[in-house]
mmCIF file with all atom_site columns, C-alpha atoms in Angstrom:
data_model
loop_
_atom_site.group_PDB
_atom_site.id
_atom_site.type_symbol
_atom_site.label_atom_id
_atom_site.label_alt_id
_atom_site.label_comp_id
_atom_site.label_asym_id
_atom_site.label_entity_id
_atom_site.label_seq_id
_atom_site.pdbx_PDB_ins_code
_atom_site.Cartn_x
_atom_site.Cartn_y
_atom_site.Cartn_z
_atom_site.occupancy
_atom_site.B_iso_or_equiv
_atom_site.pdbx_formal_charge
_atom_site.auth_seq_id
_atom_site.auth_comp_id
_atom_site.auth_asym_id
_atom_site.auth_atom_id
_atom_site.pdbx_PDB_model_num
ATOM 1   C CA . UNK A 1 1   ? 12.819  -1.649  -22.072 1.00 41.00 ? 110 UNK A CA 1
ATOM 2   C CA . UNK A 1 2   ? 12.651  1.675   -20.179 1.00 43.00 ? 111 UNK A CA 1
ATOM 3   C CA . UNK A 1 3   ? 10.733  1.838   -16.911 1.00 39.00 ? 112 UNK A CA 1
ATOM 4   C CA . UNK A 1 4   ? 8.223   4.238   -18.497 1.00 39.00 ? 113 UNK A CA 1
ATOM 5   C CA . UNK A 1 5   ? 7.505   1.779   -21.308 1.00 39.00 ? 114 UNK A CA 1
ATOM 6   C CA . UNK A 1 6   ? 7.309   -1.074  -18.823 1.00 35.00 ? 115 UNK A CA 1
ATOM 7   C CA . UNK A 1 7   ? 4.643   0.680   -16.747 1.00 37.00 ? 116 UNK A CA 1
ATOM 8   C CA . UNK A 1 8   ? 2.775   1.834   -19.857 1.00 36.00 ? 117 UNK A CA 1
ATOM 9   C CA . UNK A 1 9   ? 2.674   -1.742  -21.177 1.00 35.00 ? 118 UNK A CA 1
ATOM 10  C CA . UNK A 1 10  ? 1.728   -3.094  -17.760 1.00 36.00 ? 119 UNK A CA 1
ATOM 11  C CA . UNK A 1 11  ? -1.113  -0.635  -17.331 1.00 36.00 ? 120 UNK A CA 1
ATOM 12  C CA . UNK A 1 12  ? -2.355  -0.984  -20.907 1.00 33.00 ? 121 UNK A CA 1
ATOM 13  C CA . UNK A 1 13  ? -2.840  -4.699  -20.348 1.00 32.00 ? 122 UNK A CA 1
ATOM 14  C CA . UNK A 1 14  ? -4.146  -4.403  -16.790 1.00 35.00 ? 123 UNK A CA 1
ATOM 15  C CA . UNK A 1 15  ? -7.467  -5.517  -15.489 1.00 29.00 ? 124 UNK A CA 1
ATOM 16  C CA . UNK A 1 16  ? -9.013  -2.521  -13.765 1.00 29.00 ? 125 UNK A CA 1
ATOM 17  C CA . UNK A 1 17  ? -9.100  -2.709  -10.000 1.00 33.00 ? 126 UNK A CA 1
ATOM 18  C CA . UNK A 1 18  ? -12.641 -1.349  -9.949  1.00 30.00 ? 127 UNK A CA 1
ATOM 19  C CA . UNK A 1 19  ? -14.825 1.298   -11.473 1.00 27.00 ? 128 UNK A CA 1
ATOM 20  C CA . UNK A 1 20  ? -15.714 3.181   -8.309  1.00 29.00 ? 129 UNK A CA 1
ATOM 21  C CA . UNK A 1 21  ? -13.959 6.476   -7.765  1.00 34.00 ? 130 UNK A CA 1
ATOM 22  C CA . UNK A 1 22  ? -12.738 7.797   -4.458  1.00 40.00 ? 131 UNK A CA 1
ATOM 23  C CA . UNK A 1 23  ? -12.790 11.556  -4.117  1.00 37.00 ? 132 UNK A CA 1
ATOM 24  C CA . UNK A 1 24  ? -9.815  13.458  -2.783  1.00 52.00 ? 133 UNK A CA 1
ATOM 25  C CA . UNK A 1 25  ? -10.459 16.865  -1.162  1.00 51.00 ? 134 UNK A CA 1
ATOM 26  C CA . UNK A 1 26  ? -9.595  18.722  -4.391  1.00 70.00 ? 135 UNK A CA 1
ATOM 27  C CA . UNK A 1 27  ? -9.504  15.983  -7.004  1.00 76.00 ? 136 UNK A CA 1
ATOM 28  C CA . UNK A 1 28  ? -10.325 12.420  -7.864  1.00 90.00 ? 137 UNK A CA 1
ATOM 29  C CA . UNK A 1 29  ? -8.454  9.192   -7.169  1.00 91.00 ? 138 UNK A CA 1
ATOM 30  C CA . UNK A 1 30  ? -9.348  6.300   -9.495  1.00 94.00 ? 139 UNK A CA 1
ATOM 31  C CA . UNK A 1 31  ? -8.187  2.710   -9.107  1.00 94.00 ? 140 UNK A CA 1
ATOM 32  C CA . UNK A 1 32  ? -6.263  1.649   -12.199 1.00 95.00 ? 141 UNK A CA 1
ATOM 33  C CA . UNK A 1 33  ? -4.667  -1.735  -11.468 1.00 95.00 ? 142 UNK A CA 1
ATOM 34  C CA . UNK A 1 34  ? -4.176  -4.163  -8.600  1.00 95.00 ? 143 UNK A CA 1
ATOM 35  C CA . UNK A 1 35  ? -2.469  -7.556  -8.631  1.00 96.00 ? 144 UNK A CA 1
ATOM 36  C CA . UNK A 1 36  ? -0.521  -9.739  -6.230  1.00 96.00 ? 145 UNK A CA 1
ATOM 37  C CA . UNK A 1 37  ? 3.094   -10.237 -7.327  1.00 96.00 ? 146 UNK A CA 1
ATOM 38  C CA . UNK A 1 38  ? 3.503   -13.990 -7.852  1.00 95.00 ? 147 UNK A CA 1
ATOM 39  C CA . UNK A 1 39  ? 7.299   -13.846 -7.602  1.00 96.00 ? 148 UNK A CA 1
ATOM 40  C CA . UNK A 1 40  ? 7.261   -11.731 -4.404  1.00 95.00 ? 149 UNK A CA 1
ATOM 41  C CA . UNK A 1 41  ? 4.980   -13.504 -1.917  1.00 95.00 ? 150 UNK A CA 1
ATOM 42  C CA . UNK A 1 42  ? 2.997   -11.123 0.279   1.00 97.00 ? 151 UNK A CA 1
ATOM 43  C CA . UNK A 1 43  ? 3.453   -8.103  -2.018  1.00 97.00 ? 152 UNK A CA 1
ATOM 44  C CA . UNK A 1 44  ? 1.060   -6.481  -4.478  1.00 97.00 ? 153 UNK A CA 1
ATOM 45  C CA . UNK A 1 45  ? 1.314   -3.863  -7.209  1.00 97.00 ? 154 UNK A CA 1
ATOM 46  C CA . UNK A 1 46  ? -1.455  -1.256  -6.996  1.00 96.00 ? 155 UNK A CA 1
ATOM 47  C CA . UNK A 1 47  ? -1.841  1.722   -9.342  1.00 97.00 ? 156 UNK A CA 1
ATOM 48  C CA . UNK A 1 48  ? -4.153  4.715   -8.997  1.00 96.00 ? 157 UNK A CA 1
ATOM 49  C CA . UNK A 1 49  ? -4.655  7.833   -11.109 1.00 96.00 ? 158 UNK A CA 1
ATOM 50  C CA . UNK A 1 50  ? -4.958  11.144  -9.280  1.00 95.00 ? 159 UNK A CA 1
ATOM 51  C CA . UNK A 1 51  ? -6.676  13.982  -11.155 1.00 96.00 ? 160 UNK A CA 1
ATOM 52  C CA . UNK A 1 52  ? -6.149  17.501  -9.849  1.00 96.00 ? 161 UNK A CA 1
ATOM 53  C CA . UNK A 1 53  ? -8.325  20.353  -11.092 1.00 96.00 ? 162 UNK A CA 1
ATOM 54  C CA . UNK A 1 54  ? -6.634  23.725  -11.601 1.00 96.00 ? 163 UNK A CA 1
ATOM 55  C CA . UNK A 1 55  ? -5.264  24.796  -8.214  1.00 95.00 ? 164 UNK A CA 1
ATOM 56  C CA . UNK A 1 56  ? -6.295  21.448  -6.633  1.00 95.00 ? 165 UNK A CA 1
ATOM 57  C CA . UNK A 1 57  ? -4.332  19.847  -3.819  1.00 94.00 ? 166 UNK A CA 1
ATOM 58  C CA . UNK A 1 58  ? -4.293  16.847  -1.504  1.00 91.00 ? 167 UNK A CA 1
ATOM 59  C CA . UNK A 1 59  ? -3.957  17.328  2.238   1.00 92.00 ? 168 UNK A CA 1
ATOM 60  C CA . UNK A 1 60  ? -0.605  16.315  3.752   1.00 95.00 ? 169 UNK A CA 1
ATOM 61  C CA . UNK A 1 61  ? -0.670  12.537  4.208   1.00 94.00 ? 170 UNK A CA 1
ATOM 62  C CA . UNK A 1 62  ? 1.122   9.252   4.809   1.00 94.00 ? 171 UNK A CA 1
ATOM 63  C CA . UNK A 1 63  ? 0.744   6.086   2.793   1.00 92.00 ? 172 UNK A CA 1
ATOM 64  C CA . UNK A 1 64  ? 0.499   2.488   3.973   1.00 92.00 ? 173 UNK A CA 1
ATOM 65  C CA . UNK A 1 65  ? 3.566   1.676   6.080   1.00 93.00 ? 174 UNK A CA 1
ATOM 66  C CA . UNK A 1 66  ? 4.801   -0.959  3.644   1.00 96.00 ? 175 UNK A CA 1
ATOM 67  C CA . UNK A 1 67  ? 4.268   1.158   0.496   1.00 96.00 ? 176 UNK A CA 1
ATOM 68  C CA . UNK A 1 68  ? 7.076   2.036   -1.894  1.00 97.00 ? 177 UNK A CA 1
ATOM 69  C CA . UNK A 1 69  ? 5.572   4.479   -4.401  1.00 96.00 ? 178 UNK A CA 1
ATOM 70  C CA . UNK A 1 70  ? 6.612   5.400   -7.931  1.00 97.00 ? 179 UNK A CA 1
ATOM 71  C CA . UNK A 1 71  ? 4.778   8.537   -9.111  1.00 97.00 ? 180 UNK A CA 1
ATOM 72  C CA . UNK A 1 72  ? 4.646   9.532   -12.785 1.00 98.00 ? 181 UNK A CA 1
ATOM 73  C CA . UNK A 1 73  ? 3.138   12.802  -14.031 1.00 98.00 ? 182 UNK A CA 1
ATOM 74  C CA . UNK A 1 74  ? 0.831   11.982  -16.936 1.00 98.00 ? 183 UNK A CA 1
ATOM 75  C CA . UNK A 1 75  ? -0.197  15.561  -17.739 1.00 98.00 ? 184 UNK A CA 1
ATOM 76  C CA . UNK A 1 76  ? 0.220   19.050  -16.366 1.00 98.00 ? 185 UNK A CA 1
ATOM 77  C CA . UNK A 1 77  ? 2.551   19.930  -13.518 1.00 98.00 ? 186 UNK A CA 1
ATOM 78  C CA . UNK A 1 78  ? 2.532   18.571  -9.955  1.00 97.00 ? 187 UNK A CA 1
ATOM 79  C CA . UNK A 1 79  ? 4.278   20.204  -7.016  1.00 97.00 ? 188 UNK A CA 1
ATOM 80  C CA . UNK A 1 80  ? 5.437   17.663  -4.457  1.00 97.00 ? 189 UNK A CA 1
ATOM 81  C CA . UNK A 1 81  ? 7.392   17.604  -1.216  1.00 97.00 ? 190 UNK A CA 1
ATOM 82  C CA . UNK A 1 82  ? 8.240   14.352  0.541   1.00 95.00 ? 191 UNK A CA 1
ATOM 83  C CA . UNK A 1 83  ? 9.552   14.367  4.118   1.00 95.00 ? 192 UNK A CA 1
ATOM 84  C CA . UNK A 1 84  ? 11.960  17.274  4.641   1.00 95.00 ? 193 UNK A CA 1
ATOM 85  C CA . UNK A 1 85  ? 13.176  17.288  1.029   1.00 95.00 ? 194 UNK A CA 1
ATOM 86  C CA . UNK A 1 86  ? 12.733  20.366  -1.128  1.00 96.00 ? 195 UNK A CA 1
ATOM 87  C CA . UNK A 1 87  ? 9.391   21.123  -2.762  1.00 97.00 ? 196 UNK A CA 1
ATOM 88  C CA . UNK A 1 88  ? 9.728   20.522  -6.495  1.00 98.00 ? 197 UNK A CA 1
ATOM 89  C CA . UNK A 1 89  ? 7.544   20.844  -9.582  1.00 98.00 ? 198 UNK A CA 1
ATOM 90  C CA . UNK A 1 90  ? 7.371   17.743  -11.795 1.00 98.00 ? 199 UNK A CA 1
ATOM 91  C CA . UNK A 1 91  ? 6.161   18.092  -15.383 1.00 98.00 ? 200 UNK A CA 1
ATOM 92  C CA . UNK A 1 92  ? 4.460   15.569  -17.664 1.00 98.00 ? 201 UNK A CA 1
ATOM 93  C CA . UNK A 1 93  ? 6.882   12.699  -18.285 1.00 98.00 ? 202 UNK A CA 1
ATOM 94  C CA . UNK A 1 94  ? 8.818   13.206  -15.028 1.00 98.00 ? 203 UNK A CA 1
ATOM 95  C CA . UNK A 1 95  ? 8.663   10.963  -11.987 1.00 97.00 ? 204 UNK A CA 1
ATOM 96  C CA . UNK A 1 96  ? 9.587   10.709  -8.321  1.00 96.00 ? 205 UNK A CA 1
ATOM 97  C CA . UNK A 1 97  ? 9.339   8.100   -5.578  1.00 95.00 ? 206 UNK A CA 1
ATOM 98  C CA . UNK A 1 98  ? 8.389   7.814   -1.919  1.00 96.00 ? 207 UNK A CA 1
ATOM 99  C CA . UNK A 1 99  ? 10.005  5.374   0.481   1.00 95.00 ? 208 UNK A CA 1
ATOM 100 C CA . UNK A 1 100 ? 7.904   3.357   2.948   1.00 95.00 ? 209 UNK A CA 1
ATOM 101 C CA . UNK A 1 101 ? 6.800   5.524   5.875   1.00 90.00 ? 210 UNK A CA 1
ATOM 102 C CA . UNK A 1 102 ? 7.414   8.804   4.033   1.00 93.00 ? 211 UNK A CA 1
ATOM 103 C CA . UNK A 1 103 ? 5.390   11.925  4.857   1.00 94.00 ? 212 UNK A CA 1
ATOM 104 C CA . UNK A 1 104 ? 3.939   13.522  1.716   1.00 94.00 ? 213 UNK A CA 1
ATOM 105 C CA . UNK A 1 105 ? 3.788   17.150  2.852   1.00 96.00 ? 214 UNK A CA 1
ATOM 106 C CA . UNK A 1 106 ? 2.815   18.784  -0.476  1.00 95.00 ? 215 UNK A CA 1
ATOM 107 C CA . UNK A 1 107 ? 0.921   17.242  -3.385  1.00 95.00 ? 216 UNK A CA 1
ATOM 108 C CA . UNK A 1 108 ? -0.823  19.751  -5.621  1.00 95.00 ? 217 UNK A CA 1
ATOM 109 C CA . UNK A 1 109 ? -1.422  20.978  -9.112  1.00 97.00 ? 218 UNK A CA 1
ATOM 110 C CA . UNK A 1 110 ? 1.210   23.619  -9.809  1.00 97.00 ? 219 UNK A CA 1
ATOM 111 C CA . UNK A 1 111 ? -1.167  25.408  -12.210 1.00 97.00 ? 220 UNK A CA 1
ATOM 112 C CA . UNK A 1 112 ? -4.204  27.483  -11.329 1.00 96.00 ? 221 UNK A CA 1
ATOM 113 C CA . UNK A 1 113 ? -5.515  27.290  -14.922 1.00 97.00 ? 222 UNK A CA 1
ATOM 114 C CA . UNK A 1 114 ? -4.793  23.773  -16.254 1.00 97.00 ? 223 UNK A CA 1
ATOM 115 C CA . UNK A 1 115 ? -5.662  20.316  -14.829 1.00 97.00 ? 224 UNK A CA 1
ATOM 116 C CA . UNK A 1 116 ? -2.963  17.777  -13.926 1.00 97.00 ? 225 UNK A CA 1
ATOM 117 C CA . UNK A 1 117 ? -2.907  13.980  -13.672 1.00 97.00 ? 226 UNK A CA 1
ATOM 118 C CA . UNK A 1 118 ? -0.559  11.704  -11.733 1.00 96.00 ? 227 UNK A CA 1
ATOM 119 C CA . UNK A 1 119 ? -0.142  7.923   -11.835 1.00 97.00 ? 228 UNK A CA 1
ATOM 120 C CA . UNK A 1 120 ? 0.885   6.491   -8.454  1.00 96.00 ? 229 UNK A CA 1
ATOM 121 C CA . UNK A 1 121 ? 2.169   2.901   -8.445  1.00 97.00 ? 230 UNK A CA 1
ATOM 122 C CA . UNK A 1 122 ? 2.424   1.222   -5.042  1.00 96.00 ? 231 UNK A CA 1
ATOM 123 C CA . UNK A 1 123 ? 4.472   -1.857  -4.179  1.00 97.00 ? 232 UNK A CA 1
ATOM 124 C CA . UNK A 1 124 ? 2.772   -2.741  -0.925  1.00 97.00 ? 233 UNK A CA 1
ATOM 125 C CA . UNK A 1 125 ? 2.147   -5.620  1.467   1.00 97.00 ? 234 UNK A CA 1
ATOM 126 C CA . UNK A 1 126 ? -0.938  -7.412  0.166   1.00 94.00 ? 235 UNK A CA 1
ATOM 127 C CA . UNK A 1 127 ? -3.953  -6.185  2.125   1.00 89.00 ? 236 UNK A CA 1
ATOM 128 C CA . UNK A 1 128 ? -2.142  -3.235  3.743   1.00 92.00 ? 237 UNK A CA 1
ATOM 129 C CA . UNK A 1 129 ? -4.935  -0.647  3.992   1.00 90.00 ? 238 UNK A CA 1
ATOM 130 C CA . UNK A 1 130 ? -5.663  2.181   3.782   1.00 90.00 ? 239 UNK A CA 1
ATOM 131 C CA . UNK A 1 131 ? -3.231  3.192   1.063   1.00 90.00 ? 240 UNK A CA 1
ATOM 132 C CA . UNK A 1 132 ? -3.480  6.883   2.032   1.00 89.00 ? 241 UNK A CA 1
ATOM 133 C CA . UNK A 1 133 ? -4.172  8.481   5.418   1.00 90.00 ? 242 UNK A CA 1
ATOM 134 C CA . UNK A 1 134 ? -4.535  12.282  5.718   1.00 91.00 ? 243 UNK A CA 1
ATOM 135 C CA . UNK A 1 135 ? -2.674  13.952  8.594   1.00 90.00 ? 244 UNK A CA 1
ATOM 136 C CA . UNK A 1 136 ? -4.835  14.698  11.604  1.00 81.00 ? 245 UNK A CA 1
#
């Protein structure tokens, strides 16, 4: 089974983490799934959907120190830069990852006319909060 099919099956059968939405500066972050990993004590799998309006962006940020993140573009195009790596545009169906402690310098919709949606899946220490902290 491919990793994309695995995550699609996992999320299709998931119990939603909650119905409340958190608002990003230029978009919306919605909880999608959250569950402790029974075979990895102390770790949880948390998924959120990030919707970017045309031209929308998130401020530069860090994630929870323990978080390994798999990001999958569901629709549109997302420009991303992690740490000092090159900025790159990811299209629907493409993915990237962030290592624990990474600095997410750029995270934005690459289009000024079409919306974009990203699924971010965190493998994180259970209870490690907040998941995202904007730079000060």
